[in-house]
Short mmCIF file of N, CA and C in Angstrom, two decimals:
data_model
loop_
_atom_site.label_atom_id
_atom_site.label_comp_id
_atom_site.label_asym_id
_atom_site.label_seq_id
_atom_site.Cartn_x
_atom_site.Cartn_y
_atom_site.Cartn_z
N UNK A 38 8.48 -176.77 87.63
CA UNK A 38 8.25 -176.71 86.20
C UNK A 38 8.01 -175.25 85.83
N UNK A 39 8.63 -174.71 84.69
CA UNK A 39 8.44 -173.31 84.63
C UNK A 39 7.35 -173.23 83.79
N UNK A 40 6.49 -172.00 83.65
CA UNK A 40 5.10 -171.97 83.15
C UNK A 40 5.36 -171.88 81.55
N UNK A 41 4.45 -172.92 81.70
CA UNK A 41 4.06 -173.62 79.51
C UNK A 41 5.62 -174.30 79.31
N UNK A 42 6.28 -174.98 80.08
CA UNK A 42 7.04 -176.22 80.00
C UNK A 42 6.87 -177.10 80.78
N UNK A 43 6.15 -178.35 79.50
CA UNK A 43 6.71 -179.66 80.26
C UNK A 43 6.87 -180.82 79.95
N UNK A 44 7.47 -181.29 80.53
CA UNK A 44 8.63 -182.40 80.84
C UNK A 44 8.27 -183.77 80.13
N UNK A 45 8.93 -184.53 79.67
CA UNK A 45 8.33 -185.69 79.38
C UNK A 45 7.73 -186.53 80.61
N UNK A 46 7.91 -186.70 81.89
CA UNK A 46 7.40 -187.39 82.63
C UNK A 46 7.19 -186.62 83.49
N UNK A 47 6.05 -186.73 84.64
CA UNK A 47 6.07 -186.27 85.77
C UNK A 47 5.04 -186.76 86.43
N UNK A 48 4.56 -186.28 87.34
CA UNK A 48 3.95 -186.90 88.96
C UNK A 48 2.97 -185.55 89.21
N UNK A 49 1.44 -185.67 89.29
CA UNK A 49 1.43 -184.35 89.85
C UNK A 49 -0.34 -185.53 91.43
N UNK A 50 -0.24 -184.53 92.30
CA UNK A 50 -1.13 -185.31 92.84
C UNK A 50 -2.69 -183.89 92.61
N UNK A 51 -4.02 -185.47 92.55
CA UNK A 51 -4.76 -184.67 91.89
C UNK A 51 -5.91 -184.75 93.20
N UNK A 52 -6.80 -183.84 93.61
CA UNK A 52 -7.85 -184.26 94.54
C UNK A 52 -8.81 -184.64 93.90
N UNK A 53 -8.93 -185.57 93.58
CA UNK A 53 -10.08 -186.65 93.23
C UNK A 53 -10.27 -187.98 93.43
N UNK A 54 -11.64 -188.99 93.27
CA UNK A 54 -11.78 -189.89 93.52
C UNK A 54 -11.13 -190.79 92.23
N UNK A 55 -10.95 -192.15 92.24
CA UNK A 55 -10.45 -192.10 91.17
C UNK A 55 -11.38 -192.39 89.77
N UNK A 56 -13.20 -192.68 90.33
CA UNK A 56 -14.17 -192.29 89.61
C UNK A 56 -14.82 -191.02 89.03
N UNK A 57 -14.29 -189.91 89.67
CA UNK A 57 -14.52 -188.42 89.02
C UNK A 57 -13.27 -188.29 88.52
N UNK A 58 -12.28 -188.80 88.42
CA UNK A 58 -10.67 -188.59 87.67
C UNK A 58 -11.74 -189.44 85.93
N UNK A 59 -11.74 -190.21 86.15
CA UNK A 59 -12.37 -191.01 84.88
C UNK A 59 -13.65 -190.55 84.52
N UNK A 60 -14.42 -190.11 84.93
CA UNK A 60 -15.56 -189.33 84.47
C UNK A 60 -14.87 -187.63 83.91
N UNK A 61 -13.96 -187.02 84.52
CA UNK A 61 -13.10 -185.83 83.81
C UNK A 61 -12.40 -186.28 82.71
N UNK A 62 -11.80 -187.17 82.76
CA UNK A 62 -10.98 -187.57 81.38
C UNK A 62 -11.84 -187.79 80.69
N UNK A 63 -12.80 -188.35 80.67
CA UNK A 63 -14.34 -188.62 79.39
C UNK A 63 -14.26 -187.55 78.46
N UNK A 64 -14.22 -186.33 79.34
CA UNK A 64 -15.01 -185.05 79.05
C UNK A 64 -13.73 -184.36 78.21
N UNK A 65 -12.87 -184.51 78.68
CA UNK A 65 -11.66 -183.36 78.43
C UNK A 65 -10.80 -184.03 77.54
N UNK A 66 -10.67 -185.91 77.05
CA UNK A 66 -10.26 -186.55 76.09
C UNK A 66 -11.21 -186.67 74.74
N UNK A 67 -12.60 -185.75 75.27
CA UNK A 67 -13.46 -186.46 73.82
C UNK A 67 -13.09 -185.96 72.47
N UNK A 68 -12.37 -185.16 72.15
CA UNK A 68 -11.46 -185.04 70.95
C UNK A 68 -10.44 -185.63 70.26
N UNK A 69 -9.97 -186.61 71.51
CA UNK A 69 -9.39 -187.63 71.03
C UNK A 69 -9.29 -188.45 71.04
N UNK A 70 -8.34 -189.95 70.39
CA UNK A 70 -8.42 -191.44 70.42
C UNK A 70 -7.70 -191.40 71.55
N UNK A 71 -8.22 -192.51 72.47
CA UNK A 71 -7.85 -192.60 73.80
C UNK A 71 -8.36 -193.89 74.08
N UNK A 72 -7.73 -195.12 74.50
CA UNK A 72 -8.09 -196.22 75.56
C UNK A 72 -7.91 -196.17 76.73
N UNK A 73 -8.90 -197.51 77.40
CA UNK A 73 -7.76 -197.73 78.90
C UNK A 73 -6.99 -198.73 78.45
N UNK A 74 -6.18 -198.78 80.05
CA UNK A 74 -4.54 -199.77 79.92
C UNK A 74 -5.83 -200.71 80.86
N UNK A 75 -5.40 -202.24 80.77
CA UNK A 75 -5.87 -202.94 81.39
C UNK A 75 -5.35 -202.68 83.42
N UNK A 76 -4.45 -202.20 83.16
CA UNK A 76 -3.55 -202.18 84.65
C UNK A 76 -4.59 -200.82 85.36
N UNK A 77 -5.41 -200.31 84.46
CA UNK A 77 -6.37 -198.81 85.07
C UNK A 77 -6.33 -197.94 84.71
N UNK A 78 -4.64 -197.29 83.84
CA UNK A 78 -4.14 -196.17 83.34
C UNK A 78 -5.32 -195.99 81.45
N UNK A 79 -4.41 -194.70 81.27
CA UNK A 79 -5.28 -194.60 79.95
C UNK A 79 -3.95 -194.17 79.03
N UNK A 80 -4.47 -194.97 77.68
CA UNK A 80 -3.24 -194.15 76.53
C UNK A 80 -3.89 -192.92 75.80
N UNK A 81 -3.16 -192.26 75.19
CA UNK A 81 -3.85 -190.78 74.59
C UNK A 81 -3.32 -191.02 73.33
N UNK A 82 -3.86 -190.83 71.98
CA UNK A 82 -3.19 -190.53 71.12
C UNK A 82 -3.58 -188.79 70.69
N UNK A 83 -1.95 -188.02 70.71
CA UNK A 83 -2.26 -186.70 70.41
C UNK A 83 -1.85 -186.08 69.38
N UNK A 84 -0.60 -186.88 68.63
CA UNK A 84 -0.10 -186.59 67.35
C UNK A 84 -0.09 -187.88 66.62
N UNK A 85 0.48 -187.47 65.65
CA UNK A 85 0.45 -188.85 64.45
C UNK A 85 1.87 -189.61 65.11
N UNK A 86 1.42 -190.83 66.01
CA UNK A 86 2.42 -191.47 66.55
C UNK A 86 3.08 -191.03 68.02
N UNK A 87 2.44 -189.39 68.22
CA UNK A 87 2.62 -189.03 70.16
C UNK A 87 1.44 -189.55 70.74
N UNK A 88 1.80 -189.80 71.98
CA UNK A 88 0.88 -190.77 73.03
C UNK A 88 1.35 -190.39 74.02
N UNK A 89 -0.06 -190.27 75.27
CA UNK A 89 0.31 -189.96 76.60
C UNK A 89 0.17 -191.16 77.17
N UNK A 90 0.70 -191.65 78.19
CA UNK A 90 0.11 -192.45 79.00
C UNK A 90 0.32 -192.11 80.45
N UNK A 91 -1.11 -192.16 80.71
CA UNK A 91 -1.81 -191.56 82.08
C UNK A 91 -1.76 -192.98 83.49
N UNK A 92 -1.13 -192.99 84.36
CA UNK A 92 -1.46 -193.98 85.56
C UNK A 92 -1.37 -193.29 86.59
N UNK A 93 -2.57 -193.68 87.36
CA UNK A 93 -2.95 -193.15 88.62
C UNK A 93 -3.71 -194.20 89.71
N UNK A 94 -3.51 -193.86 90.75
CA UNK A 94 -3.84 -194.69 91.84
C UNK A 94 -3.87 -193.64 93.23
N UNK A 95 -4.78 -194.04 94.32
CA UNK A 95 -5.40 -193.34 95.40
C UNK A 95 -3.97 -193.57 96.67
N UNK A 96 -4.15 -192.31 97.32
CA UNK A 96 -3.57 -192.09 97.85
C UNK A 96 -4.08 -191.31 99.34
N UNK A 97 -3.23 -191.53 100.11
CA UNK A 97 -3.93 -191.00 101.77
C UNK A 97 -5.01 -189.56 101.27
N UNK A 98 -5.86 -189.45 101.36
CA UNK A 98 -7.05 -187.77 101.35
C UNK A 98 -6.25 -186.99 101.77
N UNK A 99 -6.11 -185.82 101.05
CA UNK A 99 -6.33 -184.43 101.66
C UNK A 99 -7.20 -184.78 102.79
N UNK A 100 -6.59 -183.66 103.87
CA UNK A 100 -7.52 -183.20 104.87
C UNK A 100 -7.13 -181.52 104.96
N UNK A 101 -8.58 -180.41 105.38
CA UNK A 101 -8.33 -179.42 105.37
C UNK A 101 -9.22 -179.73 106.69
N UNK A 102 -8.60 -179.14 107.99
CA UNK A 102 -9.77 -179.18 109.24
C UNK A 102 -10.71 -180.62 109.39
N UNK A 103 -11.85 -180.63 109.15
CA UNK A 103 -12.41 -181.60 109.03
C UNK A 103 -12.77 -182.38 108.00
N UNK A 104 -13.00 -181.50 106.73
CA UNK A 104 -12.97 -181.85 106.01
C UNK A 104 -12.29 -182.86 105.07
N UNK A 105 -12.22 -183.97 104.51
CA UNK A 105 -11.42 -184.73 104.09
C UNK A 105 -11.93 -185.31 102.54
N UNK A 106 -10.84 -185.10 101.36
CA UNK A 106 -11.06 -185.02 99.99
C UNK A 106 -9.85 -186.03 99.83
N UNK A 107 -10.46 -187.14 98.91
CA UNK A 107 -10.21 -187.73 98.06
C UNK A 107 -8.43 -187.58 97.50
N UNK A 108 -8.05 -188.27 96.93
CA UNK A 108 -6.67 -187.77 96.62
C UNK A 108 -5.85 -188.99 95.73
N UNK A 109 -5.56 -188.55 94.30
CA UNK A 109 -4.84 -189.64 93.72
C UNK A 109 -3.50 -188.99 92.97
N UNK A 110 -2.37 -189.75 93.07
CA UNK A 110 -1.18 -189.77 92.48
C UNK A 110 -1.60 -190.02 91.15
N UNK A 111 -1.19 -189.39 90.26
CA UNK A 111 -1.33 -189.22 88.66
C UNK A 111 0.12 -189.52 88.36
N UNK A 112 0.25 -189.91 86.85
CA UNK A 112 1.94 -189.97 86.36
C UNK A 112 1.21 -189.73 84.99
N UNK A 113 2.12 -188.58 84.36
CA UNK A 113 2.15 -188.39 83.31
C UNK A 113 3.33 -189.16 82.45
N UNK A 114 2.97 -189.91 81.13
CA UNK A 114 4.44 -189.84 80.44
C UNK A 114 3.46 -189.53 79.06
N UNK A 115 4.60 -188.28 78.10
CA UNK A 115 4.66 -188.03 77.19
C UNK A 115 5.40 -188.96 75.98
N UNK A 116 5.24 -189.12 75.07
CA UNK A 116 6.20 -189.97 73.84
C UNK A 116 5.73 -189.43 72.60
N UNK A 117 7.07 -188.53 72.24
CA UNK A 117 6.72 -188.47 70.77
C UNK A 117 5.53 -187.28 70.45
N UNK A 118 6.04 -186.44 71.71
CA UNK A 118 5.25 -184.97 71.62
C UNK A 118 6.37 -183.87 71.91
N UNK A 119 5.79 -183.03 70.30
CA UNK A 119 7.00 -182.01 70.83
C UNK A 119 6.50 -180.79 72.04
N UNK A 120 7.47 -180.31 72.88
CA UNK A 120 7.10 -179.54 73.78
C UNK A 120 5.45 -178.17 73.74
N UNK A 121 5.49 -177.94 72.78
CA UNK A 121 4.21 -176.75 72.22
C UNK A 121 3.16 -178.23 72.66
N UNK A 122 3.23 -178.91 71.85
CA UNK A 122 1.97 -179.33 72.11
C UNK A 122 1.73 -180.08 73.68
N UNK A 123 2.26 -180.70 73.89
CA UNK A 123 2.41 -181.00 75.63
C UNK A 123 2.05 -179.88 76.24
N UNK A 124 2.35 -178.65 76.46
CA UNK A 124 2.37 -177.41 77.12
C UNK A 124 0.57 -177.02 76.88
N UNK A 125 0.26 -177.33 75.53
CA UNK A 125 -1.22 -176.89 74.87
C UNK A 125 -1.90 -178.07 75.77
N UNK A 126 -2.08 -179.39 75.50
CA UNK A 126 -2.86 -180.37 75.74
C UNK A 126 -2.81 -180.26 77.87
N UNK A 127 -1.40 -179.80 78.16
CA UNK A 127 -1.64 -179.61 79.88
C UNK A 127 -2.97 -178.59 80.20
N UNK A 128 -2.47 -177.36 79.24
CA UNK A 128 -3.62 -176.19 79.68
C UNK A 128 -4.63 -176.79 80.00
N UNK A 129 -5.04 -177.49 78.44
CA UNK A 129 -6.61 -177.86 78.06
C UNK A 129 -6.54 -178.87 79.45
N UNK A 130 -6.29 -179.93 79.84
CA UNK A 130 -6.76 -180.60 80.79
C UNK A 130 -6.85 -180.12 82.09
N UNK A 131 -5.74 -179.17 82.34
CA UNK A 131 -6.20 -178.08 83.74
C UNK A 131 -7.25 -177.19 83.62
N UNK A 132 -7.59 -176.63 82.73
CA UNK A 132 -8.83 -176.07 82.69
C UNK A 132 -10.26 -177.06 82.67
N UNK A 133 -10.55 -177.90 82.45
CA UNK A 133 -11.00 -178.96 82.14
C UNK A 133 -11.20 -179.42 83.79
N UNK A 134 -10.27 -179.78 84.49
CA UNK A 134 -10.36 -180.07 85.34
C UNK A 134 -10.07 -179.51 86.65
N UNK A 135 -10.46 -178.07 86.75
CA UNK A 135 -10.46 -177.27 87.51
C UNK A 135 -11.80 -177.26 88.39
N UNK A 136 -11.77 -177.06 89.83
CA UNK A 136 -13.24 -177.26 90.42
C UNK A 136 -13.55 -175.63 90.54
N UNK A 137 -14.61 -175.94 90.38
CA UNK A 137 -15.39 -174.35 90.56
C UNK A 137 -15.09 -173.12 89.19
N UNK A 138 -14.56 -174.07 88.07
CA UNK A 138 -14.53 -173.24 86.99
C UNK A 138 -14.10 -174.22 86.33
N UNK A 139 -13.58 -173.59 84.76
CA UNK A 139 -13.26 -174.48 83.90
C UNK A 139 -14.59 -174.36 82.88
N UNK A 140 -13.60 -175.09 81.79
CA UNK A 140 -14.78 -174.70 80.78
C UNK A 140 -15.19 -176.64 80.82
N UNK A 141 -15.33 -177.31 81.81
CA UNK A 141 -15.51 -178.89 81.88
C UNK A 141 -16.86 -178.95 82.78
N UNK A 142 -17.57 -177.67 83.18
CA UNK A 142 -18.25 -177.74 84.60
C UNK A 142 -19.63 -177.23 83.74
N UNK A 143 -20.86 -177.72 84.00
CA UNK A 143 -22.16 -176.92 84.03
C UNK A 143 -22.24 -175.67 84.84
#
């Protein structure tokens, strides 16, 4: 993906549990109308009539040495967002959900 484009759909894998994935989205969706999907995923509303919908599910951990972290497959789909704002709303949630920084962290 080239930097500040993206795609209507994609896949990215995230290191988290999938209870600190949902405790980050709290934080980094509270500006906007947002449910869950009964299936686990979440819808976003980000424009008048664009919607994300977020599904994710756990996947084998990272391991670094001994250490071993958490790990879930994310799927993004966009609808009815033009590219600027997709590109804006990615930032905000990577910053958001960045460990050891971010403007999402005490």
């Amino acid at each position: 993906m080239a930097p500040g484009q993206v795609p209507d759909a994609f896949e990215r894998q995230m290191s988290a549990s999938a209870a600190e994935w949902e405790r980050l989205l709290c934080g980094a969706l509270v500006h906007h109308d947002w449910r869950r999907l009964d299936d686990g995923g979440a819808e976003v509303t980000l424009t008048e009539g664009g919607t994300l919908t977020l599904r994710w599910h756990a996947i084998e951990p990272h391991r670094i040495a001994v250490l071993k972290l958490p790990a879930l497959r994310v799927t993004f789909e966009f609808q009815g967002v033009a590219p600027p704002e997709r590109a804006s709303f990615m930032r905000h949630l990577d910053l958001y959900t960045h460990r050891g920084g971010g403007y999402g962290h005490a």
